[in-house]
XYZ file of C-alpha atoms in Angstrom:
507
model
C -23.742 -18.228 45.807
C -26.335 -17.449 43.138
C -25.461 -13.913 42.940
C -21.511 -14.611 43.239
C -22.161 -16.816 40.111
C -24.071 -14.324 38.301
C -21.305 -11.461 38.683
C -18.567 -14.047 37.197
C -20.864 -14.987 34.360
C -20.911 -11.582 33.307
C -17.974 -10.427 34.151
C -16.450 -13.347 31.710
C -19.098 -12.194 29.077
C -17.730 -8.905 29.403
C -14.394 -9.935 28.436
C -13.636 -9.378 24.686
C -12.131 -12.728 23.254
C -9.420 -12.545 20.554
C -7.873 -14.736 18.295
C -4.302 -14.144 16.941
C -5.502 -12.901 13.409
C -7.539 -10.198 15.193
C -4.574 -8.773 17.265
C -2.342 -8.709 14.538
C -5.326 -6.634 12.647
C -5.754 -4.236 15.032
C -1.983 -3.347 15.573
C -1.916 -2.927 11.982
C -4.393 -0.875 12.095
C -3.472 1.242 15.593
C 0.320 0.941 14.959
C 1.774 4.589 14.709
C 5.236 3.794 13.281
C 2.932 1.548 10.453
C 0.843 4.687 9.470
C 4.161 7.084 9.299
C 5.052 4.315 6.964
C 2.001 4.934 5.057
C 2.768 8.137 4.672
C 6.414 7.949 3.807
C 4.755 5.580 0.595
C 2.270 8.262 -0.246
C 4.780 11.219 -0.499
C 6.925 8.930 -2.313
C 4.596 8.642 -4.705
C 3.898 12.187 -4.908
C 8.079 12.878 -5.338
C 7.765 10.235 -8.192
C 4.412 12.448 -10.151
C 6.712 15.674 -9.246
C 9.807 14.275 -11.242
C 7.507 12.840 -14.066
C 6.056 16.920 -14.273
C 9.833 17.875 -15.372
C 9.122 15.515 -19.248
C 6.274 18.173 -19.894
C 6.302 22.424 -20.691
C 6.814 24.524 -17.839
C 4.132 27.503 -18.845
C 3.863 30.276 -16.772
C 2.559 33.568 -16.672
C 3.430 37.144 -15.725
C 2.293 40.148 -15.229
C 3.715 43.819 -13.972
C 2.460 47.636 -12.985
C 5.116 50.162 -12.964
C 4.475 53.940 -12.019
C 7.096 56.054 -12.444
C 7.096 59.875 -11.786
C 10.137 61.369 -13.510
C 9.777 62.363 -17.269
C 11.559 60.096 -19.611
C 13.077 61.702 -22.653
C 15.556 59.701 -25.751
C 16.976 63.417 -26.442
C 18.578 66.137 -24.794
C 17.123 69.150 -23.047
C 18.863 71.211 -25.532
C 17.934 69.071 -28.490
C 14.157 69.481 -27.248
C 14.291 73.143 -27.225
C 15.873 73.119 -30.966
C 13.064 71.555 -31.974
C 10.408 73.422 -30.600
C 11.946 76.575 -31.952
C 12.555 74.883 -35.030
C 10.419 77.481 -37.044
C 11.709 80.713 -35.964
C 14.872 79.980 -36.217
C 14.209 78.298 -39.964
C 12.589 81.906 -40.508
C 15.116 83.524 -39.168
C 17.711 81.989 -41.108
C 15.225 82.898 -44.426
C 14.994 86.324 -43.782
C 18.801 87.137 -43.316
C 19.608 84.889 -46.534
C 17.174 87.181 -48.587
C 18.642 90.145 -47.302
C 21.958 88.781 -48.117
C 20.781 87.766 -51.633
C 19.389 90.925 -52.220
C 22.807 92.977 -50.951
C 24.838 90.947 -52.902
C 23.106 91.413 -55.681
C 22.888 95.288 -55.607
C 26.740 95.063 -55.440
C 27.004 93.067 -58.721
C 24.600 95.548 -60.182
C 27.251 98.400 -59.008
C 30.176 96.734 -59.920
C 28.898 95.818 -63.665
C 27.770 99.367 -63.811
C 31.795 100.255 -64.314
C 32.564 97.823 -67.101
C 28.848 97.282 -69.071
C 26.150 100.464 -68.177
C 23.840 99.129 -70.422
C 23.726 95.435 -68.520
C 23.221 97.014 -65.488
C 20.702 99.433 -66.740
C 18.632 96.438 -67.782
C 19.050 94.264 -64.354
C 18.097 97.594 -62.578
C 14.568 97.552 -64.309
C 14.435 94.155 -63.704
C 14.937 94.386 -59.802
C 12.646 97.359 -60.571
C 9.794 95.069 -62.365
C 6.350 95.254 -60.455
C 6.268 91.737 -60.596
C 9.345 90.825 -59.126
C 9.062 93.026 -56.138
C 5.595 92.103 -55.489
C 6.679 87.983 -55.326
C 9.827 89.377 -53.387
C 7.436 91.127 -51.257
C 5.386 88.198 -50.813
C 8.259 86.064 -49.909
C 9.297 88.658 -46.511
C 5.522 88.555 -45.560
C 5.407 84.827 -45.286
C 6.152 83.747 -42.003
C 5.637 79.839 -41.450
C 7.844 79.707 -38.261
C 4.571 78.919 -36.238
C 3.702 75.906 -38.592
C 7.162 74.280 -38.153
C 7.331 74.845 -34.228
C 4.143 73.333 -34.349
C 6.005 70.490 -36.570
C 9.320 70.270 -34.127
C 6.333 70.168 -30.888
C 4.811 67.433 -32.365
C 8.361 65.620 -32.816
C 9.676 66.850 -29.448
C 6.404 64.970 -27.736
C 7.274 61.975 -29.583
C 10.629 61.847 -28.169
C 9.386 61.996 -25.021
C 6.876 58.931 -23.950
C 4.604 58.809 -21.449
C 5.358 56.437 -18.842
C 4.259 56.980 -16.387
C 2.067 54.137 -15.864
C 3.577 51.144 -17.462
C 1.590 47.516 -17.854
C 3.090 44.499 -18.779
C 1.917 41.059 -19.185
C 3.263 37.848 -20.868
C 3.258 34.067 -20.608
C 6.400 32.047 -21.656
C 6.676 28.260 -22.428
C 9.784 26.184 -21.568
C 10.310 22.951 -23.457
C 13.355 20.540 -21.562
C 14.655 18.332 -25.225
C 18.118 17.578 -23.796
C 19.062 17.925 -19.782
C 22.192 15.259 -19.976
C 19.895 12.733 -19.127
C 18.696 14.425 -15.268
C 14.964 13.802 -15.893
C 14.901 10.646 -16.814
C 17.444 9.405 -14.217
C 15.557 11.124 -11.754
C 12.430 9.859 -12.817
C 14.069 6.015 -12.224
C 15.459 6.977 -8.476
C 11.614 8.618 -7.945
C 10.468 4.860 -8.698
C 13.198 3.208 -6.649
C 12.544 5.348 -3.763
C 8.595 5.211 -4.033
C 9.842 1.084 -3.933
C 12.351 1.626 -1.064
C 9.405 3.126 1.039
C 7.431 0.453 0.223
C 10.030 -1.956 1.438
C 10.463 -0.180 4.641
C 6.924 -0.311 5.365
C 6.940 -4.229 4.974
C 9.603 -4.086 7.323
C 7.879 -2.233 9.929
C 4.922 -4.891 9.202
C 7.269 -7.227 9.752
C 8.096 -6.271 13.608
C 4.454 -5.458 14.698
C 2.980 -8.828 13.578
C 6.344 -10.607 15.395
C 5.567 -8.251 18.735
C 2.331 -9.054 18.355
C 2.999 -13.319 18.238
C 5.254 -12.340 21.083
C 3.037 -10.602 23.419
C 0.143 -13.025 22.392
C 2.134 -16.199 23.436
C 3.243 -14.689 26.390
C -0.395 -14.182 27.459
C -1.086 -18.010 26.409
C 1.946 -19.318 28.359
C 1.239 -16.935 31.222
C -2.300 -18.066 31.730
C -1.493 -21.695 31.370
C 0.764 -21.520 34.367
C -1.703 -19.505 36.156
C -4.154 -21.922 35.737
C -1.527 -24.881 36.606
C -0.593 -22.596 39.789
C -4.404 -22.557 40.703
C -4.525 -26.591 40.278
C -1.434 -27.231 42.282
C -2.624 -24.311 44.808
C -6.101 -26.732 45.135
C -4.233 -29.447 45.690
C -2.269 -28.912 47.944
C -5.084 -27.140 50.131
C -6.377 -30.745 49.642
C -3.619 -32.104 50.920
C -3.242 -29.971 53.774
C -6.839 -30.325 54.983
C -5.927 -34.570 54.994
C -2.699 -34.279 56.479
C -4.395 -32.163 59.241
C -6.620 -35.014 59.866
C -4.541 -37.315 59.775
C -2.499 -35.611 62.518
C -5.466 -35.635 64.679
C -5.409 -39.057 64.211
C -2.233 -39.875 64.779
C -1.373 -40.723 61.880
C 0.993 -38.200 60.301
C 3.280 -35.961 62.085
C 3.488 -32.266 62.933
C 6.076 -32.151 60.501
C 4.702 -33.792 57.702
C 1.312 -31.045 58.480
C 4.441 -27.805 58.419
C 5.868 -29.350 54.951
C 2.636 -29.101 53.457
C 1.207 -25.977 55.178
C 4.558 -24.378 53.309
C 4.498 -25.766 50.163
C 0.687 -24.599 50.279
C 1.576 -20.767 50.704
C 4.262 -21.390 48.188
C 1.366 -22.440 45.585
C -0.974 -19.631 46.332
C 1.971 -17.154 45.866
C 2.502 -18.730 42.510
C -1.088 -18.089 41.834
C -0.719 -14.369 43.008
C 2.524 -13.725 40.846
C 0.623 -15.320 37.583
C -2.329 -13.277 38.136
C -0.235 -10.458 38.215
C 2.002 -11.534 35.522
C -0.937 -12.051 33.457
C -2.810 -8.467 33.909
C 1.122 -6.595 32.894
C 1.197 -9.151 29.823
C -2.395 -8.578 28.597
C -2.035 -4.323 29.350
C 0.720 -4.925 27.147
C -0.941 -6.488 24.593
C -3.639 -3.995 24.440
C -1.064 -1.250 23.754
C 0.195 -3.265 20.897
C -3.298 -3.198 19.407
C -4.551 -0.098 20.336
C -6.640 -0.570 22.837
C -7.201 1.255 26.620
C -4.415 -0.908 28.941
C -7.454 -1.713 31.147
C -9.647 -2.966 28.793
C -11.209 -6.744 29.815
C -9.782 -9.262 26.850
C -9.728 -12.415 26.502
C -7.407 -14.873 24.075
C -9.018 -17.794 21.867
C -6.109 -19.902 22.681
C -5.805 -18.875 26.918
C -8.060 -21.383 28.102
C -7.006 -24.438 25.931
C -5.940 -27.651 27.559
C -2.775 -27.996 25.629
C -0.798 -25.667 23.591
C -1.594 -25.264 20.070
C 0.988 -27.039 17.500
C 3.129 -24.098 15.521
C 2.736 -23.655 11.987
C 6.235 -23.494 10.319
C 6.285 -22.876 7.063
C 8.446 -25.156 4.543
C 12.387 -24.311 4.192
C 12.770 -21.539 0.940
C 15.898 -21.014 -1.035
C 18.154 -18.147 -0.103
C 16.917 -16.401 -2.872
C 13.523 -16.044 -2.506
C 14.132 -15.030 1.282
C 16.514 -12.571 -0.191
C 13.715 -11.181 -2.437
C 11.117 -11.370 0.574
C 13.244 -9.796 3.410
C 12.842 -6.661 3.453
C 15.911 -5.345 4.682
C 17.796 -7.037 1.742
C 15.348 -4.889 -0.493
C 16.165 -1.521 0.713
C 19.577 -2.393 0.706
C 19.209 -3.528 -2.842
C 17.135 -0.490 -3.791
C 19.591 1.825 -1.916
C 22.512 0.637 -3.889
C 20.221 1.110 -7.544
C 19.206 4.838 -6.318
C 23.083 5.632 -5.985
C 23.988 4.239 -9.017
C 21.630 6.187 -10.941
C 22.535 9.316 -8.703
C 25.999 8.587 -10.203
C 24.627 8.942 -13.861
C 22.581 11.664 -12.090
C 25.907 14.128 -11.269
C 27.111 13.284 -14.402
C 24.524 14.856 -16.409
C 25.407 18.122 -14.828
C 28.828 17.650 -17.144
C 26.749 17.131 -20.096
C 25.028 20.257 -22.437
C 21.175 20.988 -21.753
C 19.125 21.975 -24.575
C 15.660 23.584 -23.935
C 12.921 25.354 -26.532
C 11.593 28.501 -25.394
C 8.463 30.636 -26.554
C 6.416 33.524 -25.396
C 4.130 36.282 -26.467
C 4.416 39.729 -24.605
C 2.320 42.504 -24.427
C 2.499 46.165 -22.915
C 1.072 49.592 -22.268
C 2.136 51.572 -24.409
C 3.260 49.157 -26.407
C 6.611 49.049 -28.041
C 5.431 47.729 -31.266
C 4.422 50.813 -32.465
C 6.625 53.436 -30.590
C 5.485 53.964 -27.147
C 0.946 54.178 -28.777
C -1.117 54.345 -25.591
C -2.340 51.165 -26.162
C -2.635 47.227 -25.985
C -0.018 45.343 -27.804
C 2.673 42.684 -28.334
C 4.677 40.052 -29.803
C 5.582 36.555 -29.874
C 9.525 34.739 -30.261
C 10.652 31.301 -30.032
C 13.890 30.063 -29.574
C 16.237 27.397 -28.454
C 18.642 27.815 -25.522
C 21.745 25.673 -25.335
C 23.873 25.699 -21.788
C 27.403 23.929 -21.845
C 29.198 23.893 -18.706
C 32.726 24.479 -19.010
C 34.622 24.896 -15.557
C 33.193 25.003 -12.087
C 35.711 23.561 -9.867
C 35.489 19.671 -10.533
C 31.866 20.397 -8.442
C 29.994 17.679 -10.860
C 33.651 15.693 -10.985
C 33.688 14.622 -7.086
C 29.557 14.533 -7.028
C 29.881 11.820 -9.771
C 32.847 9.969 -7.349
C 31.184 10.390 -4.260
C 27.579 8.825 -5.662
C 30.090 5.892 -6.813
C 31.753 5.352 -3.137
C 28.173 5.438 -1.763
C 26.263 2.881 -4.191
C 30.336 0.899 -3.408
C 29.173 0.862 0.497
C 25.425 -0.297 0.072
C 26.264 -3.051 -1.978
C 28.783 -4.129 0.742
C 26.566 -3.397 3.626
C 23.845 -5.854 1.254
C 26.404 -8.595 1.229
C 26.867 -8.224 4.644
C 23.430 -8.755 5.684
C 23.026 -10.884 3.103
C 25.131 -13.441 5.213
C 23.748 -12.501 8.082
C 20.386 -13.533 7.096
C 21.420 -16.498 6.244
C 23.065 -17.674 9.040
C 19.798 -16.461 11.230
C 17.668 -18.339 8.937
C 20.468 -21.360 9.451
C 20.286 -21.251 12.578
C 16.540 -20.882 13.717
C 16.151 -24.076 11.300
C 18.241 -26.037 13.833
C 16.414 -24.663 16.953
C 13.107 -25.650 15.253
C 14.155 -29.202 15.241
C 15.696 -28.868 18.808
C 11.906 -27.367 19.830
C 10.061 -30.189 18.078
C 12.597 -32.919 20.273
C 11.995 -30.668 23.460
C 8.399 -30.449 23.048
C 7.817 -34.288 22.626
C 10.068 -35.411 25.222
C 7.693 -32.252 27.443
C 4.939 -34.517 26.927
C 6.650 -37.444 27.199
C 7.811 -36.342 30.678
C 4.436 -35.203 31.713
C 2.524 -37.732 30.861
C 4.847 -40.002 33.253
C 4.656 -37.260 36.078
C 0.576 -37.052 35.718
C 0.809 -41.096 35.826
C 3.507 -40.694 38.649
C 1.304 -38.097 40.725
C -1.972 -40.139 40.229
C -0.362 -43.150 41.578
C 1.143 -41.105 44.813
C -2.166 -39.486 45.714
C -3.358 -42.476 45.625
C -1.087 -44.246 47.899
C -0.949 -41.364 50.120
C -4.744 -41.165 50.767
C -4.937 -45.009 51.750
C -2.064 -44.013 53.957
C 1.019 -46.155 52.284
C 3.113 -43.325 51.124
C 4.074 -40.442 52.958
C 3.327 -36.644 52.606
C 7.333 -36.092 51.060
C 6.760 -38.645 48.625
C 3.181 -36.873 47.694
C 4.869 -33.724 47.570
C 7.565 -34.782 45.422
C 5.280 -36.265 43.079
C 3.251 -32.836 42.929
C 6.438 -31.221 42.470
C 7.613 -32.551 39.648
C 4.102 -32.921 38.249
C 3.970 -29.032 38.459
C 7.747 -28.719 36.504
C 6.508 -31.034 33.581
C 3.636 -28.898 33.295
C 5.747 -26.075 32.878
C 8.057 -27.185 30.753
C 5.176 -28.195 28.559
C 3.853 -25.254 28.859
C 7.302 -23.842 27.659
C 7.734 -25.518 25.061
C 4.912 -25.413 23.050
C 5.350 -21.415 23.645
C 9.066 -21.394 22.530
C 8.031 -23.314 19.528
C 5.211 -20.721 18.950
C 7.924 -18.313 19.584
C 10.498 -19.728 16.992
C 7.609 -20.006 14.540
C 7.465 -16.400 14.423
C 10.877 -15.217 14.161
C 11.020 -17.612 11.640
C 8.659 -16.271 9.729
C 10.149 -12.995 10.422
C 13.261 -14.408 9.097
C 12.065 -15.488 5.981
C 10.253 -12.617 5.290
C 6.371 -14.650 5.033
C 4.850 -11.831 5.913
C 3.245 -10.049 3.192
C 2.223 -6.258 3.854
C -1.618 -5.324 2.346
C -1.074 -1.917 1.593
């Protein structure tokens, strides 16, 4: 017996006891669809930073190697070879004019001869002057055809660049002044949405804390009635033990020993279906909070005598549960983001203006023909785009952001009034629970009165087993119905808060 009690003791110890707060902080914590939600806020958040990056410059830098293996050349084969033979053929040219000179001269000299000897006599010993034919002698020695090919080489080289290896590098800064109004706009629907998240994530809150009640309750209710089963199972064991004796002594009959003998296995499988019951509901519960489904636990309200009294909040207006539902937010941030997404497609009808600047550098640079070396240039600039025609594309994007911001406003009306006939009507089951749980206890405190009086009279032998066992019976359906209603007004508390949207996400 000592031993027996010991294993129960700890067994019980073992058992981890939680109140409601803790199980709704734990499938907070442990609740998958909760932490997606998380996330779904965080990259929001990080959409909203990436449209704010679009108000400042876009700098960026770039860079280039470029090998190429064929000659390049800005003049023609032909040209090239001109100039490279530039001199000789300059020389050439020279030497045939002098001769020509010098013939044409000698035929003047003949022809004046005819008409004036004494003219020609004196440009004979001219031509024949020591002087003269020692410049003119000079003159065919001089040959500077080398000097000028070396001249035309020198050009012909520059003509043709070597690039063979090219480098380029530059870094360019774009400044948005005028985009039709796009950034900003999308700026405002990166807020909205970052917002919309956040009211999804409330709503997700919402549900776990409401499964949570649920499951909790369930436990609460289950494990009352498993306890009641266990009472009425003892009793009736009771029972049957004195009827049996009083069949030995003639007392009761046979009959009145079967009716009890039944209604006995009847109460102990009552006890086996709540135990059962109660290990599915609390497996249940420890998925809903993250912990292993056989995992010992034990609820702060399970072994209470009565059930506690629900905590309803005082009625709100329809406005401030339309502000604190969360489904009437998105709905209210859906339609916003559309109606900015309308102003959005129309800014791709409207001119974009942008100021542009970069500095550029290359080898060989360009700056100063194609010099084997480092350098560049800078240039600013504005750049103005004006759509003109592309199909009505930004036409029908504008009408279709209208028809869609048109719909979520509806849909929002339409839950709108659905809230508020849930809200409407939960009200009037909440006084319906509060009548059904008073007349519970009303009833059961006459069936407790009722059974104590009947056990009485059926242990000093002046009422009958049927009697005793209708008296247990309906002692064990007023303790049920107790039972269930102090649950379905735990339950209705809930939804209700649900319904008014009282619970407030910690992010």
């Amino acid at each position: 017996m000592l031993a027996a009690t010991t294993l129960t003791s700890t067994g019980v110890m073992a058992q981890r006891v939680l109140t409601l707060e803790e199980c709704r902080e734990m499938a907070i914590e442990s609740d998958r669809e909760l932490q997606q939600a998380r996330t779904q806020i965080e990259m929001a958040g990080y959409d909203r930073k990436i449209a704010f990056a679009n108000y400042l410059p876009n700098v960026s830098g770039t860079g280039a190697y470029i090998h190429n293996p064929n000659d390049i050349s800005i003049i023609s084969d032909g040209t090239s070879a001109s100039l490279r033979g530039m001199g000789t053929t300059i020389h050439g040219m020279s030497q045939q004019y002098q001769q020509q000179v010098m013939a044409d001269l000698t035929a003047y000299i003949q022809q004046l001869a005819a008409t004036d000897p004494a003219s020609a006599m004196k440009y004979m010993q001219l031509m024949q002057d020591p002087l003269l034919q020692t410049v003119i002698g000079k003159l065919q020695a001089t040959d500077l055809s080398g000097t000028i090919n070396a001249i035309g080489e020198e050009i012909d080289d520059a003509l043709h660049p070597d690039l063979d290896n090219i480098i380029i590098g530059g870094v360019t800064v774009q400044q948005p002044i005028f985009m039709g109004g796009k950034i900003v706009t999308a700026n405002r629907i990166a807020k909205l949405a970052e917002q919309l998240s956040e009211a999804r994530y409330d709503q997700k809150y919402q549900e776990a804390i409401v499964d949570v009640d649920q499951a909790y309750w369930q436990i609460v209710s289950i494990a009352g009635k498993k306890k009641l089963a266990e009472s009425y199972a003892e009793l009736l064991h009771s029972m049957e033990h004195d009827v049996e004796v009083a069949v030995n002594e003639g007392v009761s009959t046979e009959s009145d020993a079967l009716q009890v003998k039944v209604k006995a296995n009847e109460a102990d499988m009552l006890k086996i279906k709540s135990e059962n019951g109660l290990t599915l509901a609390k497996m249940l519960l420890c998925k809903r909070i993250g912990l292993p489904l056989d995992t010992e636990i034990s609820l702060a309200d399970e072994g209470q005598e009565t059930i506690p009294v629900a905590r309803i909040e005082e009625g709100k207006s329809l406005e401030d549960i339309y502000a604190d539902r969360p489904e009437t937010r998105s709905l209210e941030l859906a339609s916003r983001i559309y109606e900015k997404k309308v102003a959005l497609a129309r800014a791709d009808m409207l001119p974009k203006v942008a100021a542009m600047g970069g500095y550029m550098m290359s080898n060989p640079s360009l700056k100063n023909g194609f010099e084997k070396n480092w350098n560049g240039y800078w240039g600013v600039g504005v750049v103005v785009n004006v759509p003109i025609f592309h199909g009505f594309e930004a036409l029908n994007k504008t009408r279709k952001a209208k028809a869609e911001a048109t719909l979520y406003r509806s849909q929002l009306e339409d839950a709108k009034d659905l809230i508020n006939l849930q809200v409407t009507q939960l009200r009037k089951q909440e006084t319906e629970a509060l009548e059904k749980l008073a007349m519970a206890e009303s009833a059961l405190s006459s069936a407790e009165e009722n059974l104590r009086t009947a056990t009485i009279g059926f242990n000093e032998g002046v009422i009958n087993a049927n009697t005793a066992l209708s008296a247990q019976t309906a002692w064990l359906k007023a303790q049920s119905e107790y039972i269930d209603a102090g649950i379905e007004l735990q339950m209705l508390a809930a939804n209700l808060d649900k319904a008014e949207g009282n619970h407030k996400a910690t992010k």
